[in-house]
PDB file of C-alpha atoms and ligand atoms in Angstrom:
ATOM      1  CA  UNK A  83      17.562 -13.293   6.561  1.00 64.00           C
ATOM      2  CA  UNK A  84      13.991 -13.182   7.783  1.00 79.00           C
ATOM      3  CA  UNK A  85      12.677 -11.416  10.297  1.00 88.00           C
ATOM      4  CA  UNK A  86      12.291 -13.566  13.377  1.00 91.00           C
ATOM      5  CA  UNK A  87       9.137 -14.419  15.254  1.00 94.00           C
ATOM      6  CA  UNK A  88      10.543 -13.519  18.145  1.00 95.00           C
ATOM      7  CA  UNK A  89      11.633  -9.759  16.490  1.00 96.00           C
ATOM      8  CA  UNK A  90       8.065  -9.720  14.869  1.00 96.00           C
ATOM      9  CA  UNK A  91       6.508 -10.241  18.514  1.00 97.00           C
ATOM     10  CA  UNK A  92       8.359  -7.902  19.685  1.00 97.00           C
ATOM     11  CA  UNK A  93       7.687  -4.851  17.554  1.00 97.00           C
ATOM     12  CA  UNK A  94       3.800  -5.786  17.520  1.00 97.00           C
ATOM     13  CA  UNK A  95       3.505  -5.958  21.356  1.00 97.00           C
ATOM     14  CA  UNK A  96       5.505  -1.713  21.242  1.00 97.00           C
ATOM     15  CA  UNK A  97       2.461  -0.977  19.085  1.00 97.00           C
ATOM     16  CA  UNK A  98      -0.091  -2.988  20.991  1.00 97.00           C
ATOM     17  CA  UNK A  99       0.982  -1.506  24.017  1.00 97.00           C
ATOM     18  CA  UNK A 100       0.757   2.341  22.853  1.00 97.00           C
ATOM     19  CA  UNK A 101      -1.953   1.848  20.023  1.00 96.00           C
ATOM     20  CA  UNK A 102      -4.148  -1.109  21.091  1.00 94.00           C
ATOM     21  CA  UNK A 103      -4.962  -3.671  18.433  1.00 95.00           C
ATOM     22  CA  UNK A 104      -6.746  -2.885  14.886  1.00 96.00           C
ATOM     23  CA  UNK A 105      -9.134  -4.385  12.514  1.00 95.00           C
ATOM     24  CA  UNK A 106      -7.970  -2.629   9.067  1.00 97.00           C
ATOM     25  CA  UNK A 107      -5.153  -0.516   7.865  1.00 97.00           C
ATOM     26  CA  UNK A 108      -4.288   1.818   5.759  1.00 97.00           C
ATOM     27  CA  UNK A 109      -0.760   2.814   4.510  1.00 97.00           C
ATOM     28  CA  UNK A 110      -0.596   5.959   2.862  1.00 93.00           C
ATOM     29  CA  UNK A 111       1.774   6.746  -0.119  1.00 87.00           C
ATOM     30  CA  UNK A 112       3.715   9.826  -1.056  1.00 79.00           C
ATOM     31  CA  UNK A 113       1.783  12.853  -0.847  1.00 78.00           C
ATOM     32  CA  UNK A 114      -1.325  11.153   1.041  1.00 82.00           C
ATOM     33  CA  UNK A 115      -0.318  11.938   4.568  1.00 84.00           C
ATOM     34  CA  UNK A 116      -2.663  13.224   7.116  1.00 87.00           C
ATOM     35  CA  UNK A 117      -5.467  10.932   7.008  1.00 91.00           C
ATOM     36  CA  UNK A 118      -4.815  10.440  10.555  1.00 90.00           C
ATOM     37  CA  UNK A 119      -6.714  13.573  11.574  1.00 91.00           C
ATOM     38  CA  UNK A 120      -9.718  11.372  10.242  1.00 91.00           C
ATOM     39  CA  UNK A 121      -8.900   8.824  13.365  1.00 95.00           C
ATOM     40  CA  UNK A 122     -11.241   9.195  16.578  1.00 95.00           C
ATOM     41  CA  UNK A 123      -9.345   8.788  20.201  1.00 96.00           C
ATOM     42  CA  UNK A 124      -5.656   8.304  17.935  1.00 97.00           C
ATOM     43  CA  UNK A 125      -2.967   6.991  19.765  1.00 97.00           C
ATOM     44  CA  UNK A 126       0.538   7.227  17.658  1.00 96.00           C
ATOM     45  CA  UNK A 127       4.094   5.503  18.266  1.00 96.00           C
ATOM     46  CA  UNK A 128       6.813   6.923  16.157  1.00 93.00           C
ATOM     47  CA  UNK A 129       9.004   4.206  13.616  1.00 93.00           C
ATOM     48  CA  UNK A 130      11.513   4.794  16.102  1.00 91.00           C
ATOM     49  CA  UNK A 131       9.865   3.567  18.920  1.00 93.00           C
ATOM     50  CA  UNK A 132       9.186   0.135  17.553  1.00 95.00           C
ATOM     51  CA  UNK A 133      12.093  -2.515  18.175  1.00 95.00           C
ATOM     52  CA  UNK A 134      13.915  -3.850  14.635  1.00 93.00           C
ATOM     53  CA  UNK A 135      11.982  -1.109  12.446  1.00 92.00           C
ATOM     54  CA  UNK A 136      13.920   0.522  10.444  1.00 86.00           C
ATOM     55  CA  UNK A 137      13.848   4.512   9.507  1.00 71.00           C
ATOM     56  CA  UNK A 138      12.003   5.899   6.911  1.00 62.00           C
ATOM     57  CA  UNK A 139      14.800   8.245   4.794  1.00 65.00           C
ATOM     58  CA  UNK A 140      12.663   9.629   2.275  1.00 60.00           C
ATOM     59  CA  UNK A 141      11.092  13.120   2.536  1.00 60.00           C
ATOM     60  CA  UNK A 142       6.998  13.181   2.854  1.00 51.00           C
ATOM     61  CA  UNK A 143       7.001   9.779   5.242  1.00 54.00           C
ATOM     62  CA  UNK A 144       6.624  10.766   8.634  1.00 57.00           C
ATOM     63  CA  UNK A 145       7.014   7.233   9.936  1.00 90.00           C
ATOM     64  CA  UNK A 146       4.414   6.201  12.559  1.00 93.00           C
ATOM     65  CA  UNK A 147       1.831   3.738  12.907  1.00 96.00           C
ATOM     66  CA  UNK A 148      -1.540   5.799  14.871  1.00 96.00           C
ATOM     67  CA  UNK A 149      -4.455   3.844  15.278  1.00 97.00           C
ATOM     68  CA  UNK A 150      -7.995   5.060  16.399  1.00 97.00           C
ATOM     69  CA  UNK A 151     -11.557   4.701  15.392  1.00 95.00           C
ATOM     70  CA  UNK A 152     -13.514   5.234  12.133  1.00 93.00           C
ATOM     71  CA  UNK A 153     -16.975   4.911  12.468  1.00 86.00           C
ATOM     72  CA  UNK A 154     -17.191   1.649  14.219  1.00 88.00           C
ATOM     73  CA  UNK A 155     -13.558   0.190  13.114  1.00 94.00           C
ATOM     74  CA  UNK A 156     -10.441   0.488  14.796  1.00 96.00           C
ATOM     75  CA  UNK A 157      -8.116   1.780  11.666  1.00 97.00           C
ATOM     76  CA  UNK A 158      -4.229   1.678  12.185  1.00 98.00           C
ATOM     77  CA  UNK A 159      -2.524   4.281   9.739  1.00 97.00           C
ATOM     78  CA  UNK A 160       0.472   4.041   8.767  1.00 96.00           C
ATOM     79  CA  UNK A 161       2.293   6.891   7.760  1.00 92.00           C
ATOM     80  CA  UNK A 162       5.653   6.525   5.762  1.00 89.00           C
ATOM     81  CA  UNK A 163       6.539   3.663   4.556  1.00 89.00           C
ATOM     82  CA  UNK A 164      10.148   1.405   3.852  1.00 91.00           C
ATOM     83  CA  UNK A 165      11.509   1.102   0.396  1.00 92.00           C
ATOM     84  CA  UNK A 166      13.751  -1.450  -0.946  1.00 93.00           C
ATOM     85  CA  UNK A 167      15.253   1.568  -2.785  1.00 93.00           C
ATOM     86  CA  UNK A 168      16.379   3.049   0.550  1.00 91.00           C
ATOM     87  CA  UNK A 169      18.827  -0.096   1.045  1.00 91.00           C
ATOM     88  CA  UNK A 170      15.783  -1.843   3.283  1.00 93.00           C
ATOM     89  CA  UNK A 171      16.031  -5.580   2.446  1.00 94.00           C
ATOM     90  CA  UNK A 172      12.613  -6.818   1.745  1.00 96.00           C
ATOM     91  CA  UNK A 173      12.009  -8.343   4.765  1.00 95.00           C
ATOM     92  CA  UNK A 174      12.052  -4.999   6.300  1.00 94.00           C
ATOM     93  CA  UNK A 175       9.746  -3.483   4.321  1.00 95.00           C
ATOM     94  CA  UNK A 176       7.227  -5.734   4.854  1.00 97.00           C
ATOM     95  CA  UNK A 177       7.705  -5.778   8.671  1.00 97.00           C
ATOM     96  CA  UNK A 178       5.404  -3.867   9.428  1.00 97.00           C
ATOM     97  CA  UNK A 179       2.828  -6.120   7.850  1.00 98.00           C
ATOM     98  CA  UNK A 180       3.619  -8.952   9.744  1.00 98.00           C
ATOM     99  CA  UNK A 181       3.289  -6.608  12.796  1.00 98.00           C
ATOM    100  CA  UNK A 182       0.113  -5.336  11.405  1.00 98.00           C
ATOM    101  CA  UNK A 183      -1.408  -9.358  11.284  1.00 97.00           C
ATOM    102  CA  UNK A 184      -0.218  -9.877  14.816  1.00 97.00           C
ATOM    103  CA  UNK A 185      -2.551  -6.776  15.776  1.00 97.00           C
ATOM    104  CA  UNK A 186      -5.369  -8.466  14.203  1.00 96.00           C
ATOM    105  CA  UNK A 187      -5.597  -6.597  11.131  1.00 97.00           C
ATOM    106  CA  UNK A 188      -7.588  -8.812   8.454  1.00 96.00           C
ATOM    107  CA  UNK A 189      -8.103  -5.826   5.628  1.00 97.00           C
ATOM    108  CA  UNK A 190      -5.191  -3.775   4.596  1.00 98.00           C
ATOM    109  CA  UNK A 191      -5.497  -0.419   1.846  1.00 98.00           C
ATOM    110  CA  UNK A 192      -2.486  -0.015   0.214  1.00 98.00           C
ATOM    111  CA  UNK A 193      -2.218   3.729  -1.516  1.00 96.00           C
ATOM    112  CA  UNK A 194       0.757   4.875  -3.145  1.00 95.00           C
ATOM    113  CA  UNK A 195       2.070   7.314  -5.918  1.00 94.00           C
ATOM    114  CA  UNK A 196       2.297   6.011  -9.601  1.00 96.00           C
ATOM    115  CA  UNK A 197       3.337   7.471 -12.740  1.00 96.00           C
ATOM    116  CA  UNK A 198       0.252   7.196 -15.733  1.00 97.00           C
ATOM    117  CA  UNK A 199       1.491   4.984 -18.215  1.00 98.00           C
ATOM    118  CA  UNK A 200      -1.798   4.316 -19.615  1.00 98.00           C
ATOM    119  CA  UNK A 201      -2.180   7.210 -21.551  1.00 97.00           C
ATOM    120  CA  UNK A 202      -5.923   7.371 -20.801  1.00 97.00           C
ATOM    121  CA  UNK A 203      -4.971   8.817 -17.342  1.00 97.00           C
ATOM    122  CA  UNK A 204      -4.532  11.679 -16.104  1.00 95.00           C
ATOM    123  CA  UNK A 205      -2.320  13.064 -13.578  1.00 94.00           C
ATOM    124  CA  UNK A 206      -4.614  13.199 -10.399  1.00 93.00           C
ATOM    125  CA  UNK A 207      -6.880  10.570 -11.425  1.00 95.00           C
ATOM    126  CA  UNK A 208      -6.667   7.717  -8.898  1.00 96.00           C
ATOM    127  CA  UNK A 209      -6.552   4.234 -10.029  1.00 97.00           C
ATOM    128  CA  UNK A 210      -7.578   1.123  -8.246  1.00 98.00           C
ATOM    129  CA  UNK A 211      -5.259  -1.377  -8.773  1.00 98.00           C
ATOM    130  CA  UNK A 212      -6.726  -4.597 -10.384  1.00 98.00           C
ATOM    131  CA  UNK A 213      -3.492  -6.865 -10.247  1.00 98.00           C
ATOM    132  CA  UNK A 214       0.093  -5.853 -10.084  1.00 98.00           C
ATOM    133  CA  UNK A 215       3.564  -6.901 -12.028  1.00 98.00           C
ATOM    134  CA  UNK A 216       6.541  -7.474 -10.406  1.00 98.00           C
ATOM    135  CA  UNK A 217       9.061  -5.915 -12.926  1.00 97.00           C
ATOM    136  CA  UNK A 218      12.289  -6.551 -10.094  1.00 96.00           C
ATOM    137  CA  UNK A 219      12.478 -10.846  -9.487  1.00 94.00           C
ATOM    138  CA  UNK A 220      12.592 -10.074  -6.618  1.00 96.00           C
ATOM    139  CA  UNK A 221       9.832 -11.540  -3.490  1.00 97.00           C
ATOM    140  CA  UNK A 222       9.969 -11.006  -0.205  1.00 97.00           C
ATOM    141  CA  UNK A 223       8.823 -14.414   0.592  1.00 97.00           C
ATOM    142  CA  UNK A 224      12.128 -15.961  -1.076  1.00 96.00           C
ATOM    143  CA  UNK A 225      14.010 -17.612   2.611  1.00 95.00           C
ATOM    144  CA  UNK A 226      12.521 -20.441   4.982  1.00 94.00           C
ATOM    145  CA  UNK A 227       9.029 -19.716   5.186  1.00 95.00           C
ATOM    146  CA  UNK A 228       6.970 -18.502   8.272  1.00 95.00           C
ATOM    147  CA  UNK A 229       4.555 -21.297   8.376  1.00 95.00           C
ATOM    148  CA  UNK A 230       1.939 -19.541  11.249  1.00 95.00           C
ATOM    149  CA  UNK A 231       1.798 -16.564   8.657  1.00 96.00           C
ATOM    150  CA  UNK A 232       0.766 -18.780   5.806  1.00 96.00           C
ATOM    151  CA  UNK A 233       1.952 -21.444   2.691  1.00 96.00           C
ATOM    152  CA  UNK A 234       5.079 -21.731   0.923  1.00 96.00           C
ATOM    153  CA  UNK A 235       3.544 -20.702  -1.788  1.00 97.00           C
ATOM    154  CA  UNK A 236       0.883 -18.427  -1.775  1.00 97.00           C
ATOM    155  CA  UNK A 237      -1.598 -18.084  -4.327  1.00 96.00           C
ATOM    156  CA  UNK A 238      -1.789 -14.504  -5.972  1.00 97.00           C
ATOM    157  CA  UNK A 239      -4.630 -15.312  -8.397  1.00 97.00           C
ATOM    158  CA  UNK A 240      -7.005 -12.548  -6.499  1.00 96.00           C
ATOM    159  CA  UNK A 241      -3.931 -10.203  -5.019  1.00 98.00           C
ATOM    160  CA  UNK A 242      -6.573  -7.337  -4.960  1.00 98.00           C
ATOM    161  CA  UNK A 243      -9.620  -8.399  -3.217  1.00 97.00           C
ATOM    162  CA  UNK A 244     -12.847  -8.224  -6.064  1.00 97.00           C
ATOM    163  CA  UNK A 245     -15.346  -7.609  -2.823  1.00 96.00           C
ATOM    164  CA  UNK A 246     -13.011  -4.790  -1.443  1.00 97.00           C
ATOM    165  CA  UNK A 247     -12.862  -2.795  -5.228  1.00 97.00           C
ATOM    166  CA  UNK A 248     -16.298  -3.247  -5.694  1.00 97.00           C
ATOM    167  CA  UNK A 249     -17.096  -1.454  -2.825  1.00 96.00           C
ATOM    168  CA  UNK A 250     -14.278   0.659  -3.837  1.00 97.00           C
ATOM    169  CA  UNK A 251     -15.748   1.712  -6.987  1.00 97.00           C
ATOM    170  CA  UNK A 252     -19.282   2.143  -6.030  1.00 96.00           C
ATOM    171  CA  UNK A 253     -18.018   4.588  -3.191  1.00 96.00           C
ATOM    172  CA  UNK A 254     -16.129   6.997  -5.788  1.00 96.00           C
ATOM    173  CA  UNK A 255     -19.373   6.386  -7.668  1.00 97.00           C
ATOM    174  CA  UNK A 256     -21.371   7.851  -4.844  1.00 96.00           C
ATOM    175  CA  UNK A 257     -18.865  10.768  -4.130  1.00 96.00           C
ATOM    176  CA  UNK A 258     -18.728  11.496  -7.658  1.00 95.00           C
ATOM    177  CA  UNK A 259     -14.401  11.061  -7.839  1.00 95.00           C
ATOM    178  CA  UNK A 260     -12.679   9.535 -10.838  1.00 95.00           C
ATOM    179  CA  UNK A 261     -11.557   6.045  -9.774  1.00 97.00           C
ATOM    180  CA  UNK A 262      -9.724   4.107 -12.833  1.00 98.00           C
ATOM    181  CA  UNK A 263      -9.094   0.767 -12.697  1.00 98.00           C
ATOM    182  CA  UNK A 264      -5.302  -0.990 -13.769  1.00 98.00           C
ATOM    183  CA  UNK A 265      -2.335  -3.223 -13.342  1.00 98.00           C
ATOM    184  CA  UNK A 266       0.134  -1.611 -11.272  1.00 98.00           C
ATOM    185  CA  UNK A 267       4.340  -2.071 -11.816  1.00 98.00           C
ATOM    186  CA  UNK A 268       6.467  -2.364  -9.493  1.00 98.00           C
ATOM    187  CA  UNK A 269       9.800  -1.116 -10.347  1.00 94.00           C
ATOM    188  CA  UNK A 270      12.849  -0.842  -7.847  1.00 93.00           C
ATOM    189  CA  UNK A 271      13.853   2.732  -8.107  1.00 92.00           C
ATOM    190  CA  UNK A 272      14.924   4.932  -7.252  1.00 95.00           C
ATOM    191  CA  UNK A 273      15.953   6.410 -10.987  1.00 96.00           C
ATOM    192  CA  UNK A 274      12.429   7.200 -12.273  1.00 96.00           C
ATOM    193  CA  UNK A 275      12.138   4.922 -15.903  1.00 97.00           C
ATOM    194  CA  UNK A 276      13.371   5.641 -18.992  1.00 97.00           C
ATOM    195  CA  UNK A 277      10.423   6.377 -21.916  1.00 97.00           C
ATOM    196  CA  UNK A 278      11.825   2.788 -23.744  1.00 97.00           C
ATOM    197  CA  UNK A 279      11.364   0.440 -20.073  1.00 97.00           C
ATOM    198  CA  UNK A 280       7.592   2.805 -20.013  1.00 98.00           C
ATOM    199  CA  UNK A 281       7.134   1.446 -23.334  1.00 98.00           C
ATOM    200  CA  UNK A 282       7.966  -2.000 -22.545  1.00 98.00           C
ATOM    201  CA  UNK A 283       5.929  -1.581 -19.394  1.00 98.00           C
ATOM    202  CA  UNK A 284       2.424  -0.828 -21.361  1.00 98.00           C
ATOM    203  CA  UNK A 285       3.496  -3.607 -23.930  1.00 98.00           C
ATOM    204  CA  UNK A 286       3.498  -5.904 -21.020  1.00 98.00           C
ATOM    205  CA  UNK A 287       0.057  -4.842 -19.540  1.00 98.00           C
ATOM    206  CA  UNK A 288       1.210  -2.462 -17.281  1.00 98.00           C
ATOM    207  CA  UNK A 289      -1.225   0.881 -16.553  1.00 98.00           C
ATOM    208  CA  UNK A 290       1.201   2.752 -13.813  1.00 98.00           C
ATOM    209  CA  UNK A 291       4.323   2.400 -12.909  1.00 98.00           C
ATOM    210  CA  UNK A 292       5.722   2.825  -8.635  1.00 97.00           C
ATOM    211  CA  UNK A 293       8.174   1.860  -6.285  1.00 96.00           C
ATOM    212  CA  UNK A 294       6.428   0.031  -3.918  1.00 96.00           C
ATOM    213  CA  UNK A 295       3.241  -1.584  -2.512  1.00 97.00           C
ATOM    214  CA  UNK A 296       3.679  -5.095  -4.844  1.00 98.00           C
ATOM    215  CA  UNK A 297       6.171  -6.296  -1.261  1.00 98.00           C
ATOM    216  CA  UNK A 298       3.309  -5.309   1.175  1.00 98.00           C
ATOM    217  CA  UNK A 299       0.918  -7.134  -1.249  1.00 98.00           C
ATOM    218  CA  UNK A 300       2.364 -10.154  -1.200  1.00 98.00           C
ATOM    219  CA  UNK A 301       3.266 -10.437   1.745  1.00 98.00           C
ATOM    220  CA  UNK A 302      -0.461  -9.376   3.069  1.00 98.00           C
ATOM    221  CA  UNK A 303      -1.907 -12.298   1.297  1.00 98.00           C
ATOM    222  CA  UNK A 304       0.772 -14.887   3.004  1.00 97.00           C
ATOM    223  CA  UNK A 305      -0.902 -13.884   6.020  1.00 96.00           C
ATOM    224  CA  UNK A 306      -4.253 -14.338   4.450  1.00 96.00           C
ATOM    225  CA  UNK A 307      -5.419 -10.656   4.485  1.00 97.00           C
ATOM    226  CA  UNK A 308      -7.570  -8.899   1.936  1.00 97.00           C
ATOM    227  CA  UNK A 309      -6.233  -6.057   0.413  1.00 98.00           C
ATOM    228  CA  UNK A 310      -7.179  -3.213  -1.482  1.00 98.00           C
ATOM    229  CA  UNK A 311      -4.786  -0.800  -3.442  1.00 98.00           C
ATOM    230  CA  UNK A 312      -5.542   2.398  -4.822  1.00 97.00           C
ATOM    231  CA  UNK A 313      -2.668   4.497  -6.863  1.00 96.00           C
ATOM    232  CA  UNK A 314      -2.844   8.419  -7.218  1.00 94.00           C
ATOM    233  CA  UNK A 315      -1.532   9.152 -10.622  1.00 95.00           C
ATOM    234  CA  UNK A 316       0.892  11.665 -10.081  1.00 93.00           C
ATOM    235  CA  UNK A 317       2.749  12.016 -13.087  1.00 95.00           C
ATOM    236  CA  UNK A 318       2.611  10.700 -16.363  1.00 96.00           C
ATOM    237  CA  UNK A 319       4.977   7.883 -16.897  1.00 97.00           C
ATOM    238  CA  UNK A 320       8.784   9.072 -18.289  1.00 95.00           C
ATOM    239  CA  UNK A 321       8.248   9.807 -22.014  1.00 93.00           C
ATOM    240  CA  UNK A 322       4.249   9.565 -22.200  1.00 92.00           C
ATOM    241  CA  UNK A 323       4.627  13.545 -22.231  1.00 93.00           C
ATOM    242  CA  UNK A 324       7.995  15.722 -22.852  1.00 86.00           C
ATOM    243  CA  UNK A 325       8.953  16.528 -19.843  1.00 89.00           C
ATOM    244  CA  UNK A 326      11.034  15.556 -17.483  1.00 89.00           C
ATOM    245  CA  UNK A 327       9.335  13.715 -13.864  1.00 89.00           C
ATOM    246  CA  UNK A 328      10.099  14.810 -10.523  1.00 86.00           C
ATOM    247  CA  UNK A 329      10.072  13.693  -7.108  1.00 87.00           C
ATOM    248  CA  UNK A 330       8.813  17.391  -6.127  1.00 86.00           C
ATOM    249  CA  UNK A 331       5.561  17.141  -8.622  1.00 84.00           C
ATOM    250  CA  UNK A 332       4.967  13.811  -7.260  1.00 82.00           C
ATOM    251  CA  UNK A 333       4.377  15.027  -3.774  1.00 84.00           C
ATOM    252  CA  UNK A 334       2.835  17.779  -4.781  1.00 83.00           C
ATOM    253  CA  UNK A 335      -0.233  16.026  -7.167  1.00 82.00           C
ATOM    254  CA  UNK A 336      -0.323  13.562  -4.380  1.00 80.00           C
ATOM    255  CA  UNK A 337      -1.352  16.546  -1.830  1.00 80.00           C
ATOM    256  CA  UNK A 338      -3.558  17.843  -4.411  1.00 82.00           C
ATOM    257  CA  UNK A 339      -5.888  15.021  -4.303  1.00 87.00           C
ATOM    258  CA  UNK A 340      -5.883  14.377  -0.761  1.00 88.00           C
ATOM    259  CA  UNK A 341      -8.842  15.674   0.162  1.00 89.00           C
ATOM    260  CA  UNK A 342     -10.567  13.345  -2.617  1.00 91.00           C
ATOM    261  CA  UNK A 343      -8.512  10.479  -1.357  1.00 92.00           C
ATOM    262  CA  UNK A 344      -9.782  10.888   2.245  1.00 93.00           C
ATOM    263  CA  UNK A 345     -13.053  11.367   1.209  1.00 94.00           C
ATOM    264  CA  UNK A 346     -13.048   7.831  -0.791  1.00 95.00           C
ATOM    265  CA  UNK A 347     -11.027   5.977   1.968  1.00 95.00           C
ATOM    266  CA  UNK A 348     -13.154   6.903   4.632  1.00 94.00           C
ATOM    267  CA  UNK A 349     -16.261   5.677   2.811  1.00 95.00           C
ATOM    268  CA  UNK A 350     -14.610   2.423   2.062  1.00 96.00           C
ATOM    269  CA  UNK A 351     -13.919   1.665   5.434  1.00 95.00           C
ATOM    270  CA  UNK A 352     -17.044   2.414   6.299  1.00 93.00           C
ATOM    271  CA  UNK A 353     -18.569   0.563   4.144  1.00 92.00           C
ATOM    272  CA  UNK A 354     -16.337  -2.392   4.822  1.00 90.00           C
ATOM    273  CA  UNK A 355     -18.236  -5.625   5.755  1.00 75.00           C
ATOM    274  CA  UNK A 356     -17.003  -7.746   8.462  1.00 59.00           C
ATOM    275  CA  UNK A 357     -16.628 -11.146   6.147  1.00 53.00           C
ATOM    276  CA  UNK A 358     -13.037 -12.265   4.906  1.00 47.00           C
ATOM    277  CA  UNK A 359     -12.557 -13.507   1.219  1.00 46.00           C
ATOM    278  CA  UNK A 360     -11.585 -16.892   0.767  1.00 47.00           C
ATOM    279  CA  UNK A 361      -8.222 -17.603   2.957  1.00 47.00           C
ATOM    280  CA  UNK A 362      -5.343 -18.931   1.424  1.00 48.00           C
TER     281      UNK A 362
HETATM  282  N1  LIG B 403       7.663   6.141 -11.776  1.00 85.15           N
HETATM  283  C1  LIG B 403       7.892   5.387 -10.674  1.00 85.15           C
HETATM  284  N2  LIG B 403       7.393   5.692  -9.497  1.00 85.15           N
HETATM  285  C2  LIG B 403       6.602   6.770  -9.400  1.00 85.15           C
HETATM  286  C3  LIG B 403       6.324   7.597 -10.511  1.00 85.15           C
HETATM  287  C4  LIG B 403       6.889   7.250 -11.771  1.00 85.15           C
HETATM  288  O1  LIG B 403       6.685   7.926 -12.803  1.00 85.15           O
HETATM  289  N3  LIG B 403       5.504   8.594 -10.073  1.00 85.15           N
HETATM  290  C5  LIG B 403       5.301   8.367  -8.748  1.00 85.15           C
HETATM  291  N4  LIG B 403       5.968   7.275  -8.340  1.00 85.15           N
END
């Protein structure tokens, strides 16, 4: 069932209230949190403070939304995220988008954790993601469609915004940090892949494999946002190398190029210009 308009009101007017509205946001993946301390004047409301969202089960998501300003934008974080792997039906994952549009948000930066399956990566190389795959069939648009958010059927031609990763790449230019460029995966989770589906994967164009972010994407662009998505590779992909992947070395490569990370996101943002790509 999708999320009402009156349940999507709701939960957007618990963060208005608290936060105040927001221009751009930013939800950070495994390993990425505590880009928050780069917010000026931040004013936080925990998951469970918000009506109809659900709670974040997985260890390294804190789960709350803080907003505040970066240079001259007001920037709502969101830290933790839902999973469909954690039994959230997609609609719930991508609540907080909707909530986010209702704020006003026009620009959203997606990060996440990805496993290398180009095996010209590295593990702590980031990668901005060019266009993604949706490995699962699954959409979180499939149900009657929420006509003020946007069309039945969205276009997804541009998912990843070409104005937002050129500034994107020109700002890890300037900082001198390794930004590759790829197709991102999405695959449900939560069993990491087996080498033959990683194999399959790069056959079909893939460059890193994760569990999440394509939902938020798509559902970002039925409200007409721009988004950006940038992937820390955390691991190489099951079977690229002989060992085993982790959960434990993914959170920990994630927090080793944090500081890079925060660097490069808060020079996007500031570098952001005020126009909006084409609508849908
Ligand atoms: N596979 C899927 N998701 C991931 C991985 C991976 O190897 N690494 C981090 N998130």
């Amino acid at each position: 069932m999708a999320v009402s308009m009156k349940k999507l009101h709701a939960a957007a007017e618990a963060v208005r209230r608290v936060c105040g509205p927001a221009d751009v946001a930013v939800v950070l993946g495994s390993g990425l949190g505590g880009y928050e301390e780069a917010l000026i004047g931040p004013r936080e409301i925990g998951f469970d403070e918000i009506p109809g969202f659900p709670k974040s089960t997985v260890a390294g998501h804190a789960g709350k939304m803080i907003v505040g300003t970066i240079r001259d934008k007001r920037v709502l974080i969101m830290s933790g995220r839902f999973h469909h792997y954690e039994g959230h039906s997609l609609d719930k994952v991508t609540m907080p988008i909707r909530v986010m549009a209702l704020l006003g948000v026009r620009t959203l930066i997606l990060t996440n954790a990805a496993g290398g399956v180009n095996t010209d990566f590295h593990p702590g190389e980031l990668m901005l993601i060019t266009d993604y795959i949706n490995l699962t069939g699954r959409n979180p648009l499939r149900g009657p469609n929420l006509d003020v958010f946007g069309p039945r059927f969205p276009d997804m031609t541009r998912a990843y915004d070409p104005q937002l990763r050129e500034v994107a790449l020109e700002r890890a230019q300037r900082h001198g940090i390794t930004l590759r460029q790829g197709v991102y995966a999405w695959w449900n989770g939560p069993s990491y892949e087996t080498p033959a589906e990683i194999r399959m994967v790069r056959t079909l164009g893939g460059d890193a494999v994760g569990m999440s972010t394509v939902p938020e994407t798509i559902v970002a662009r039925h409200c007409g946002m721009r988004v950006l998505g940038i992937s820390t590779i955390t691991n190489m992909a099951a079977g690229v190398l002989d060992t085993p992947v982790n959960h434990e070395e993914v959170l920990a490569m994630g927090a080793k190029v944090r500081d890079d990370f925060h660097v490069l996101l808060s020079s996007i943002i500031d570098h952001l210009s005020e126009e909006v790509s084409e609508p849908i």
